[in-house]
CSV table of C-alpha atoms in Angstrom, one decimal:
chain,number,residue,atom,x,y,z
A,1,UNK,CA,67.7,27.3,-39.4
A,2,UNK,CA,64.4,25.8,-40.4
A,3,UNK,CA,62.9,22.9,-38.4
A,4,UNK,CA,60.3,20.6,-40.0
A,5,UNK,CA,58.5,17.7,-38.2
A,6,UNK,CA,56.4,15.3,-40.2
A,7,UNK,CA,54.0,12.8,-38.7
A,8,UNK,CA,56.3,12.3,-35.7
A,9,UNK,CA,55.4,9.4,-33.3
A,10,UNK,CA,57.4,8.6,-30.3
A,11,UNK,CA,57.6,6.1,-27.5
A,12,UNK,CA,59.5,5.9,-24.2
A,13,UNK,CA,59.8,2.2,-23.4
A,14,UNK,CA,56.5,0.6,-24.5
A,15,UNK,CA,54.4,3.7,-23.9
A,16,UNK,CA,53.3,5.7,-27.0
A,17,UNK,CA,53.4,9.4,-26.2
A,18,UNK,CA,53.5,11.3,-29.5
A,19,UNK,CA,50.8,10.4,-32.0
A,20,UNK,CA,51.6,12.2,-35.2
A,21,UNK,CA,53.1,15.6,-34.7
A,22,UNK,CA,53.4,18.1,-37.7
A,23,UNK,CA,55.3,21.3,-37.0
A,24,UNK,CA,57.3,23.9,-39.0
A,25,UNK,CA,59.5,26.5,-37.5
A,26,UNK,CA,61.1,29.0,-39.9
A,27,UNK,CA,64.1,31.2,-39.4
A,28,UNK,CA,63.8,33.9,-36.7
A,29,UNK,CA,60.4,32.7,-35.5
A,30,UNK,CA,59.1,32.3,-32.0
A,31,UNK,CA,56.7,29.4,-31.5
A,32,UNK,CA,54.9,28.5,-28.2
A,33,UNK,CA,53.4,25.1,-27.4
A,34,UNK,CA,50.9,24.9,-24.6
A,35,UNK,CA,48.9,22.0,-23.2
A,36,UNK,CA,47.8,20.2,-20.1
A,37,UNK,CA,50.2,17.9,-18.1
A,38,UNK,CA,51.0,14.6,-19.8
A,39,UNK,CA,50.2,15.9,-23.3
A,40,UNK,CA,53.7,15.0,-24.6
A,41,UNK,CA,55.4,18.5,-24.8
A,42,UNK,CA,58.6,17.5,-23.0
A,43,UNK,CA,58.8,14.3,-25.0
A,44,UNK,CA,58.6,16.4,-28.2
A,45,UNK,CA,61.5,18.5,-27.0
A,46,UNK,CA,63.6,15.4,-26.2
A,47,UNK,CA,62.8,13.9,-29.6
A,48,UNK,CA,63.9,17.0,-31.4
A,49,UNK,CA,67.2,17.1,-29.5
A,50,UNK,CA,67.8,13.4,-29.9
A,51,UNK,CA,67.4,12.0,-26.4
A,52,UNK,CA,68.4,8.3,-26.5
A,53,UNK,CA,65.4,7.2,-24.5
A,54,UNK,CA,62.9,8.5,-27.0
A,55,UNK,CA,62.3,6.1,-29.9
A,56,UNK,CA,60.7,7.9,-32.9
A,57,UNK,CA,58.9,7.2,-36.2
A,58,UNK,CA,58.4,9.9,-38.7
A,59,UNK,CA,60.9,12.7,-39.8
A,60,UNK,CA,62.7,15.5,-38.0
A,61,UNK,CA,64.4,17.7,-40.5
A,62,UNK,CA,66.8,20.7,-40.3
A,63,UNK,CA,66.9,22.8,-43.5
A,64,UNK,CA,65.3,20.0,-45.4
A,65,UNK,CA,67.7,17.3,-44.3
A,66,UNK,CA,66.5,14.4,-42.1
A,67,UNK,CA,68.4,14.2,-38.8
A,68,UNK,CA,66.7,11.2,-37.3
A,69,UNK,CA,70.0,9.2,-37.1
A,70,UNK,CA,72.1,12.0,-35.6
A,71,UNK,CA,72.8,11.8,-31.8
A,72,UNK,CA,72.3,14.7,-29.5
A,73,UNK,CA,75.9,16.0,-29.8
A,74,UNK,CA,75.7,16.2,-33.6
A,75,UNK,CA,72.4,17.9,-33.4
A,76,UNK,CA,73.9,20.4,-31.0
A,77,UNK,CA,76.7,21.1,-33.5
A,78,UNK,CA,74.0,21.9,-36.1
A,79,UNK,CA,72.7,24.6,-33.7
A,80,UNK,CA,70.0,22.9,-31.6
A,81,UNK,CA,69.8,23.7,-27.9
A,82,UNK,CA,67.5,22.3,-25.2
A,83,UNK,CA,66.8,24.1,-21.9
A,84,UNK,CA,65.7,21.3,-19.6
A,85,UNK,CA,62.5,21.4,-17.6
A,86,UNK,CA,64.4,19.7,-14.7
A,87,UNK,CA,68.2,20.0,-15.4
A,88,UNK,CA,70.2,17.2,-13.9
A,89,UNK,CA,72.6,17.7,-11.0
A,90,UNK,CA,76.1,16.5,-11.6
A,91,UNK,CA,78.3,16.6,-8.5
A,92,UNK,CA,82.0,16.9,-9.2
A,93,UNK,CA,81.7,18.5,-12.7
A,94,UNK,CA,82.3,22.2,-12.4
A,95,UNK,CA,79.8,24.4,-14.2
A,96,UNK,CA,82.5,26.5,-15.7
A,97,UNK,CA,84.4,23.4,-16.9
A,98,UNK,CA,81.2,22.0,-18.4
A,99,UNK,CA,80.4,25.2,-20.2
A,100,UNK,CA,84.0,25.6,-21.6
A,101,UNK,CA,84.0,22.0,-22.9
A,102,UNK,CA,80.6,22.5,-24.6
A,103,UNK,CA,81.7,25.8,-26.1
A,104,UNK,CA,84.9,24.3,-27.5
A,105,UNK,CA,83.1,21.2,-28.8
A,106,UNK,CA,80.6,23.3,-30.7
A,107,UNK,CA,83.1,25.7,-32.2
A,108,UNK,CA,85.8,23.0,-32.8
A,109,UNK,CA,88.6,25.0,-31.2
A,110,UNK,CA,89.8,26.2,-27.9
A,111,UNK,CA,88.2,29.3,-26.4
A,112,UNK,CA,89.8,32.6,-25.8
A,113,UNK,CA,89.8,32.4,-22.0
A,114,UNK,CA,89.8,36.1,-21.4
A,115,UNK,CA,86.8,36.6,-23.7
A,116,UNK,CA,85.1,33.5,-22.3
A,117,UNK,CA,85.3,34.7,-18.7
A,118,UNK,CA,84.3,38.2,-19.8
A,119,UNK,CA,81.2,36.9,-21.5
A,120,UNK,CA,80.3,34.7,-18.6
A,121,UNK,CA,80.5,37.7,-16.2
A,122,UNK,CA,78.5,39.9,-18.6
A,123,UNK,CA,75.7,37.4,-19.0
A,124,UNK,CA,75.6,36.4,-15.3
A,125,UNK,CA,75.1,40.0,-14.5
A,126,UNK,CA,72.3,40.4,-17.0
A,127,UNK,CA,70.6,37.3,-15.4
A,128,UNK,CA,71.3,38.7,-11.9
A,129,UNK,CA,73.0,35.4,-11.0
A,130,UNK,CA,75.2,34.9,-8.0
A,131,UNK,CA,78.7,34.8,-9.6
A,132,UNK,CA,79.8,32.0,-7.2
A,133,UNK,CA,77.6,29.6,-9.2
A,134,UNK,CA,80.0,29.3,-12.0
A,135,UNK,CA,82.6,27.7,-9.7
A,136,UNK,CA,80.2,25.2,-8.2
A,137,UNK,CA,79.3,21.7,-9.5
A,138,UNK,CA,76.8,21.7,-12.4
A,139,UNK,CA,73.3,22.3,-10.9
A,140,UNK,CA,74.3,20.6,-7.7
A,141,UNK,CA,72.5,22.1,-4.8
A,142,UNK,CA,71.1,24.9,-7.1
A,143,UNK,CA,67.6,26.2,-6.4
A,144,UNK,CA,65.0,25.9,-9.1
A,145,UNK,CA,65.6,29.5,-10.1
A,146,UNK,CA,69.4,29.1,-10.1
A,147,UNK,CA,69.1,26.0,-12.4
A,148,UNK,CA,67.0,27.9,-14.9
A,149,UNK,CA,69.3,30.9,-14.9
A,150,UNK,CA,72.3,28.5,-15.3
A,151,UNK,CA,70.6,26.9,-18.3
A,152,UNK,CA,69.9,30.4,-19.7
A,153,UNK,CA,73.6,31.3,-19.2
A,154,UNK,CA,74.5,28.2,-21.3
A,155,UNK,CA,72.2,29.3,-24.1
A,156,UNK,CA,73.6,32.8,-24.1
A,157,UNK,CA,77.2,31.5,-24.3
A,158,UNK,CA,76.5,28.8,-26.9
A,159,UNK,CA,74.3,31.0,-29.2
A,160,UNK,CA,72.2,28.2,-30.8
A,161,UNK,CA,70.3,28.6,-34.0
A,162,UNK,CA,67.2,27.0,-32.6
A,163,UNK,CA,66.6,27.1,-28.8
A,164,UNK,CA,63.9,24.7,-27.4
A,165,UNK,CA,62.9,26.1,-23.9
A,166,UNK,CA,61.0,23.6,-21.8
A,167,UNK,CA,59.1,25.6,-19.2
A,168,UNK,CA,61.8,28.3,-18.8
A,169,UNK,CA,59.4,30.1,-16.4
A,170,UNK,CA,58.9,27.2,-13.9
A,171,UNK,CA,60.6,27.6,-10.5
A,172,UNK,CA,61.0,31.3,-11.0
A,173,UNK,CA,59.6,34.2,-8.9
A,174,UNK,CA,58.0,37.2,-10.6
A,175,UNK,CA,61.2,39.2,-10.8
A,176,UNK,CA,63.2,36.3,-12.2
A,177,UNK,CA,60.6,35.5,-14.8
A,178,UNK,CA,60.9,39.1,-16.1
A,179,UNK,CA,64.7,38.8,-16.1
A,180,UNK,CA,64.8,35.5,-18.0
A,181,UNK,CA,62.1,36.4,-20.5
A,182,UNK,CA,63.7,39.8,-21.3
A,183,UNK,CA,67.0,38.0,-21.9
A,184,UNK,CA,65.3,35.5,-24.2
A,185,UNK,CA,63.7,38.4,-26.1
A,186,UNK,CA,67.0,40.3,-26.4
A,187,UNK,CA,68.9,37.3,-27.6
A,188,UNK,CA,66.2,36.5,-30.2
A,189,UNK,CA,66.4,40.1,-31.5
A,190,UNK,CA,70.2,40.2,-31.7
A,191,UNK,CA,71.0,36.7,-32.8
A,192,UNK,CA,70.0,34.7,-35.9
A,193,UNK,CA,67.9,32.4,-33.7
A,194,UNK,CA,64.5,30.7,-33.6
A,195,UNK,CA,62.8,29.8,-30.4
A,196,UNK,CA,60.3,27.1,-29.4
A,197,UNK,CA,58.9,27.7,-25.9
A,198,UNK,CA,57.0,25.1,-24.0
A,199,UNK,CA,54.9,26.5,-21.1
A,200,UNK,CA,51.8,26.1,-19.0
A,201,UNK,CA,51.5,29.7,-18.0
A,202,UNK,CA,50.2,32.8,-19.9
A,203,UNK,CA,52.4,35.1,-17.8
A,204,UNK,CA,55.3,34.8,-20.2
A,205,UNK,CA,53.2,36.7,-22.8
A,206,UNK,CA,53.7,39.8,-20.8
A,207,UNK,CA,57.3,39.8,-22.1
A,208,UNK,CA,57.3,37.8,-25.3
A,209,UNK,CA,54.8,38.2,-28.1
A,210,UNK,CA,54.8,35.0,-30.3
A,211,UNK,CA,53.1,35.0,-33.7
A,212,UNK,CA,52.8,31.2,-33.6
A,213,UNK,CA,50.9,29.4,-30.8
A,214,UNK,CA,50.1,25.6,-30.7
A,215,UNK,CA,47.9,23.6,-28.4
A,216,UNK,CA,49.1,20.0,-27.7
A,217,UNK,CA,46.8,17.4,-26.2
A,218,UNK,CA,47.3,13.6,-26.0
A,219,UNK,CA,50.4,13.6,-28.2
A,220,UNK,CA,49.0,15.7,-31.0
A,221,UNK,CA,48.9,19.3,-32.0
A,222,UNK,CA,45.1,20.0,-32.0
A,223,UNK,CA,45.2,23.7,-32.8
A,224,UNK,CA,47.6,26.3,-34.2
A,225,UNK,CA,47.3,30.0,-34.8
A,226,UNK,CA,48.4,33.3,-33.4
A,227,UNK,CA,47.8,35.2,-30.1
A,228,UNK,CA,44.1,34.5,-30.3
A,229,UNK,CA,44.8,30.9,-29.2
A,230,UNK,CA,46.1,32.3,-25.9
A,231,UNK,CA,42.8,34.2,-25.4
A,232,UNK,CA,40.8,31.0,-26.0
A,233,UNK,CA,42.9,29.1,-23.5
A,234,UNK,CA,42.4,31.9,-20.9
A,235,UNK,CA,38.7,32.1,-21.4
A,236,UNK,CA,37.6,28.5,-22.2
A,237,UNK,CA,40.5,26.3,-21.2
A,238,UNK,CA,41.8,23.2,-23.0
A,239,UNK,CA,38.4,21.6,-22.9
A,240,UNK,CA,37.4,23.9,-25.8
A,241,UNK,CA,40.0,22.2,-28.1
A,242,UNK,CA,39.1,18.7,-26.9
A,243,UNK,CA,35.5,19.4,-27.8
A,244,UNK,CA,36.5,20.8,-31.2
A,245,UNK,CA,38.5,17.6,-31.9
A,246,UNK,CA,35.6,15.4,-30.9
A,247,UNK,CA,33.4,17.3,-33.3
A,248,UNK,CA,35.8,16.6,-36.2
A,249,UNK,CA,35.8,12.9,-35.4
């Protein structure tokens, strides 16, 4: 799957958040977007997945076809997946029932229950999750780390073609970060999948080595490159990119 974004602008309510985003993600690529709080990273993720509260102008394309008019469910069926920064809690909806419904909706047929349960147990073990979680209400009463691992379990079960991971490292302790990142890396290597990771922290680069790194400030991507971008952020901070933008103007 190839994702292309052309001059994407976005509003939530009357507030403009994205101010002309251009981005191309090819097949089997890992891209990382970094930037200060309030730069529009989460809004970009929501725009790609088709969140109804985000009103856009510009084009979002999958394999050359504009998907602007498709709702989130139809985009998911194309192979898009969003790991939420703050997953919602839904009391009364069992996690396992939600996951089964999602799996059946995407594949268009009923699941093989024996394989379904076997896969859940296998992936939960890889994530070192408490197995009791799958019988509880979706994210209800989960810790921050449990929510992120539950989102990861969904991704591993649904096997998307493009996974958008909004701060997959937040709320996790050091050991859990290693577990989650290693599972992302393993899935990327085994599946025909591209990954877009949104993060504030350089610590994820201990486990994942992206070739494409972007800096987002004030609703625009102001710099793109490789791992050298990470080194600049570490040594000079985001002010370096702001100054560079000001010089251009």
